[in-house]
């Protein structure tokens, strides 16, 4: 089927989950809404995005609704968002999720370990490469994107406080994205156009990372897991 948007009940489901995230509530109230109003349209959206970005290997994949609580302090059993992703290289790719605040789409670099973070920071400290990344993120910010992702509160060891790209060097992961809030656009095919446009706009950021060989070596990853 063709993607035609998310109904108002989709983001509202995650408001309800925030109030009652229990297995009983999921079984009695949430699961049916999730399957029909969240997962089904997200699968349709993923199919459209897979066709549009078919030049990348693989297809857009969906996360399941159940959380892995083995290492979490919060033992609530269900995710408070529905995510989907398309990686162009290990730890580098496109992301989209639906939650109580609407639809969020981004491009992201999420290295697995310290070696990749060190290579990323070395690339940022290079004069040409670092200046290019600063220009890319500055342009995205001007277009309404937020440059987020896990980062240090202080600064990396050995980096001076007056480094011109200190904010970028603080990052251990980068996520550049923007949001489409609840409303008529979210409930229409315009939501698909929003994600496509967002992914096209962040493509230069992914190209920057790919060109510098800072992604991890490929490894086997489960069909329903992503960092």
CSV table of C-alpha atoms in Angstrom, one decimal:
chain,number,residue,atom,x,y,z
A,1,UNK,CA,0.0,0.0,0.0
A,2,UNK,CA,1.0,3.6,-0.5
A,3,UNK,CA,2.0,5.6,2.6
A,4,UNK,CA,-0.6,8.2,3.4
A,5,UNK,CA,0.6,9.5,6.8
A,6,UNK,CA,0.2,8.6,10.5
A,7,UNK,CA,-3.2,9.0,12.2
A,8,UNK,CA,-3.5,11.2,15.3
A,9,UNK,CA,-3.7,8.0,17.4
A,10,UNK,CA,-0.1,7.1,16.5
A,11,UNK,CA,1.7,9.8,18.5
A,12,UNK,CA,-1.0,9.6,21.1
A,13,UNK,CA,-0.1,5.9,21.6
A,14,UNK,CA,3.3,7.0,22.9
A,15,UNK,CA,1.7,9.5,25.3
A,16,UNK,CA,-0.4,6.6,26.6
A,17,UNK,CA,2.7,4.4,26.9
A,18,UNK,CA,4.4,7.1,29.0
A,19,UNK,CA,1.5,6.9,31.4
A,20,UNK,CA,1.3,3.1,31.5
A,21,UNK,CA,4.2,1.1,30.0
A,22,UNK,CA,3.2,-2.3,31.3
A,23,UNK,CA,2.8,-5.7,29.6
A,24,UNK,CA,-0.9,-5.8,30.7
A,25,UNK,CA,-1.6,-2.4,29.2
A,26,UNK,CA,0.2,-3.3,26.0
A,27,UNK,CA,-1.8,-6.5,25.6
A,28,UNK,CA,-5.2,-5.0,26.4
A,29,UNK,CA,-4.9,-1.5,24.9
A,30,UNK,CA,-1.7,-0.6,23.1
A,31,UNK,CA,-0.8,-3.5,20.9
A,32,UNK,CA,-3.8,-3.2,18.5
A,33,UNK,CA,-3.2,0.5,18.0
A,34,UNK,CA,0.5,-0.1,17.5
A,35,UNK,CA,0.0,-2.7,14.8
A,36,UNK,CA,-2.6,-0.7,12.8
A,37,UNK,CA,-1.7,2.9,13.4
A,38,UNK,CA,2.1,2.9,14.0
A,39,UNK,CA,3.8,-0.2,12.5
A,40,UNK,CA,1.6,-0.6,9.4
A,41,UNK,CA,2.1,3.0,8.2
A,42,UNK,CA,5.8,3.0,9.2
A,43,UNK,CA,6.2,-0.2,7.0
A,44,UNK,CA,4.6,1.7,4.1
A,45,UNK,CA,6.9,4.7,4.7
A,46,UNK,CA,9.9,2.4,4.9
A,47,UNK,CA,9.0,0.8,1.5
A,48,UNK,CA,8.7,4.2,-0.1
A,49,UNK,CA,12.0,5.3,1.3
A,50,UNK,CA,13.7,2.1,0.2
A,51,UNK,CA,12.6,2.7,-3.3
A,52,UNK,CA,13.7,6.3,-3.3
A,53,UNK,CA,17.1,5.4,-1.8
A,54,UNK,CA,17.6,2.2,-3.8
A,55,UNK,CA,21.1,3.2,-4.8
A,56,UNK,CA,22.1,2.4,-1.2
A,57,UNK,CA,22.6,-1.3,-0.3
A,58,UNK,CA,19.8,-2.9,1.6
A,59,UNK,CA,16.4,-1.6,2.6
A,60,UNK,CA,15.0,0.6,5.3
A,61,UNK,CA,14.5,-1.6,8.4
A,62,UNK,CA,12.2,-1.2,11.3
A,63,UNK,CA,12.9,-1.7,15.0
A,64,UNK,CA,10.6,-3.9,17.1
A,65,UNK,CA,8.5,-2.4,19.9
A,66,UNK,CA,10.2,-4.4,22.8
A,67,UNK,CA,13.1,-2.8,24.7
A,68,UNK,CA,16.2,-4.6,25.7
A,69,UNK,CA,16.2,-4.0,29.5
A,70,UNK,CA,19.2,-6.2,30.4
A,71,UNK,CA,21.5,-3.3,31.0
A,72,UNK,CA,18.9,-0.6,31.7
A,73,UNK,CA,18.0,0.9,35.0
A,74,UNK,CA,14.5,1.6,33.5
A,75,UNK,CA,12.8,-1.7,33.1
A,76,UNK,CA,9.8,-0.5,31.2
A,77,UNK,CA,9.3,-3.2,28.6
A,78,UNK,CA,8.3,-1.2,25.5
A,79,UNK,CA,10.0,1.5,23.4
A,80,UNK,CA,8.5,5.0,23.5
A,81,UNK,CA,9.2,5.5,19.7
A,82,UNK,CA,9.0,3.5,16.5
A,83,UNK,CA,12.3,3.7,14.7
A,84,UNK,CA,13.6,2.8,11.2
A,85,UNK,CA,17.0,3.1,9.6
A,86,UNK,CA,19.1,2.7,6.5
A,87,UNK,CA,22.8,2.4,7.0
A,88,UNK,CA,25.1,3.3,4.1
A,89,UNK,CA,28.2,2.0,6.0
A,90,UNK,CA,28.6,0.4,9.4
A,91,UNK,CA,27.6,3.0,12.0
A,92,UNK,CA,26.7,5.6,9.4
A,93,UNK,CA,23.3,6.2,7.8
A,94,UNK,CA,19.8,7.6,7.9
A,95,UNK,CA,17.3,7.4,10.7
A,96,UNK,CA,13.6,8.2,11.3
A,97,UNK,CA,11.4,7.7,14.3
A,98,UNK,CA,7.8,8.4,15.4
A,99,UNK,CA,7.1,9.4,19.0
A,100,UNK,CA,4.7,11.5,21.0
A,101,UNK,CA,6.2,14.7,19.5
A,102,UNK,CA,5.7,13.6,15.9
A,103,UNK,CA,8.3,12.4,13.3
A,104,UNK,CA,12.0,12.9,13.6
A,105,UNK,CA,14.4,12.3,10.7
A,106,UNK,CA,18.2,12.6,10.7
A,107,UNK,CA,21.5,11.5,9.4
A,108,UNK,CA,23.9,10.0,12.0
A,109,UNK,CA,27.4,8.8,12.7
A,110,UNK,CA,27.4,6.4,15.6
A,111,UNK,CA,30.8,4.7,16.1
A,112,UNK,CA,31.0,1.6,18.2
A,113,UNK,CA,34.1,2.3,20.1
A,114,UNK,CA,37.0,4.6,21.0
A,115,UNK,CA,39.1,3.8,17.9
A,116,UNK,CA,36.5,5.2,15.6
A,117,UNK,CA,35.9,8.3,17.8
A,118,UNK,CA,39.6,9.0,17.8
A,119,UNK,CA,39.7,8.8,14.0
A,120,UNK,CA,36.7,11.1,13.8
A,121,UNK,CA,38.4,13.7,16.1
A,122,UNK,CA,41.6,13.5,14.0
A,123,UNK,CA,39.5,14.3,10.9
A,124,UNK,CA,37.9,17.2,12.6
A,125,UNK,CA,41.3,18.6,13.7
A,126,UNK,CA,42.6,18.5,10.1
A,127,UNK,CA,42.4,22.0,8.7
A,128,UNK,CA,40.6,21.2,5.5
A,129,UNK,CA,38.4,18.3,6.7
A,130,UNK,CA,37.5,20.1,9.9
A,131,UNK,CA,36.6,23.3,8.1
A,132,UNK,CA,34.4,21.3,5.7
A,133,UNK,CA,32.5,19.6,8.5
A,134,UNK,CA,32.0,22.9,10.3
A,135,UNK,CA,30.6,24.4,7.1
A,136,UNK,CA,28.3,21.4,6.6
A,137,UNK,CA,26.9,21.5,10.1
A,138,UNK,CA,26.6,25.3,10.0
A,139,UNK,CA,24.5,25.0,6.8
A,140,UNK,CA,22.2,22.4,8.3
A,141,UNK,CA,21.7,24.5,11.4
A,142,UNK,CA,20.7,27.4,9.2
A,143,UNK,CA,18.1,25.1,7.6
A,144,UNK,CA,16.5,24.3,11.0
A,145,UNK,CA,18.5,21.1,11.9
A,146,UNK,CA,19.7,20.3,15.3
A,147,UNK,CA,23.2,18.9,15.6
A,148,UNK,CA,22.9,16.4,18.4
A,149,UNK,CA,24.4,13.1,19.5
A,150,UNK,CA,26.4,11.9,22.5
A,151,UNK,CA,29.2,14.3,23.4
A,152,UNK,CA,31.5,15.3,26.2
A,153,UNK,CA,30.5,17.9,28.7
A,154,UNK,CA,34.1,19.3,28.9
A,155,UNK,CA,36.6,18.8,26.1
A,156,UNK,CA,38.8,15.9,24.8
A,157,UNK,CA,42.1,15.5,26.5
A,158,UNK,CA,44.8,17.6,24.8
A,159,UNK,CA,42.4,19.9,22.9
A,160,UNK,CA,42.8,23.6,23.8
A,161,UNK,CA,39.8,25.5,25.2
A,162,UNK,CA,40.0,28.0,22.3
A,163,UNK,CA,40.0,25.4,19.5
A,164,UNK,CA,37.8,26.8,16.7
A,165,UNK,CA,36.0,23.4,16.3
A,166,UNK,CA,35.7,22.5,20.0
A,167,UNK,CA,32.0,21.8,19.8
A,168,UNK,CA,32.4,19.3,17.0
A,169,UNK,CA,35.4,17.7,18.8
A,170,UNK,CA,33.2,17.1,21.9
A,171,UNK,CA,31.0,14.7,19.9
A,172,UNK,CA,31.3,10.9,20.3
A,173,UNK,CA,28.4,10.5,18.0
A,174,UNK,CA,26.7,13.0,15.6
A,175,UNK,CA,23.0,13.1,14.8
A,176,UNK,CA,21.9,15.9,12.5
A,177,UNK,CA,18.1,16.0,12.2
A,178,UNK,CA,14.8,17.9,12.3
A,179,UNK,CA,11.3,17.3,13.4
A,180,UNK,CA,7.8,17.3,11.9
A,181,UNK,CA,5.3,17.8,14.7
A,182,UNK,CA,1.8,16.4,15.1
A,183,UNK,CA,-0.7,18.0,12.7
A,184,UNK,CA,-2.1,17.7,9.2
A,185,UNK,CA,1.3,17.1,7.5
A,186,UNK,CA,2.1,14.2,9.8
A,187,UNK,CA,-1.3,12.7,8.8
A,188,UNK,CA,-0.6,12.9,5.0
A,189,UNK,CA,1.8,11.8,2.4
A,190,UNK,CA,3.7,15.1,3.1
A,191,UNK,CA,5.4,13.2,6.0
A,192,UNK,CA,7.2,11.0,3.4
A,193,UNK,CA,8.4,14.0,1.5
A,194,UNK,CA,9.7,15.5,4.7
A,195,UNK,CA,11.8,12.4,5.5
A,196,UNK,CA,13.1,12.2,1.9
A,197,UNK,CA,14.1,15.9,1.8
A,198,UNK,CA,15.7,15.6,5.3
A,199,UNK,CA,17.8,12.6,4.2
A,200,UNK,CA,18.9,14.3,1.0
A,201,UNK,CA,19.9,17.4,3.0
A,202,UNK,CA,22.1,15.4,5.4
A,203,UNK,CA,23.7,13.3,2.7
A,204,UNK,CA,26.8,15.6,2.4
A,205,UNK,CA,27.4,15.0,6.1
A,206,UNK,CA,27.4,11.2,5.6
A,207,UNK,CA,29.6,11.6,2.5
A,208,UNK,CA,32.1,13.5,4.6
A,209,UNK,CA,32.4,10.7,7.1
A,210,UNK,CA,32.5,8.0,4.4
A,211,UNK,CA,35.2,9.8,2.5
A,212,UNK,CA,37.5,9.8,5.6
A,213,UNK,CA,37.3,6.1,6.4
A,214,UNK,CA,36.2,6.7,10.0
A,215,UNK,CA,33.5,4.0,10.1
A,216,UNK,CA,34.0,0.7,11.8
A,217,UNK,CA,34.8,-2.5,10.0
A,218,UNK,CA,31.6,-4.4,9.0
A,219,UNK,CA,30.3,-6.9,11.5
A,220,UNK,CA,27.3,-9.1,11.7
A,221,UNK,CA,24.3,-7.3,13.2
A,222,UNK,CA,20.8,-8.6,14.1
A,223,UNK,CA,17.9,-7.7,11.9
A,224,UNK,CA,16.1,-5.9,14.7
A,225,UNK,CA,18.8,-4.0,16.6
A,226,UNK,CA,20.6,-0.7,16.2
A,227,UNK,CA,22.6,1.5,18.5
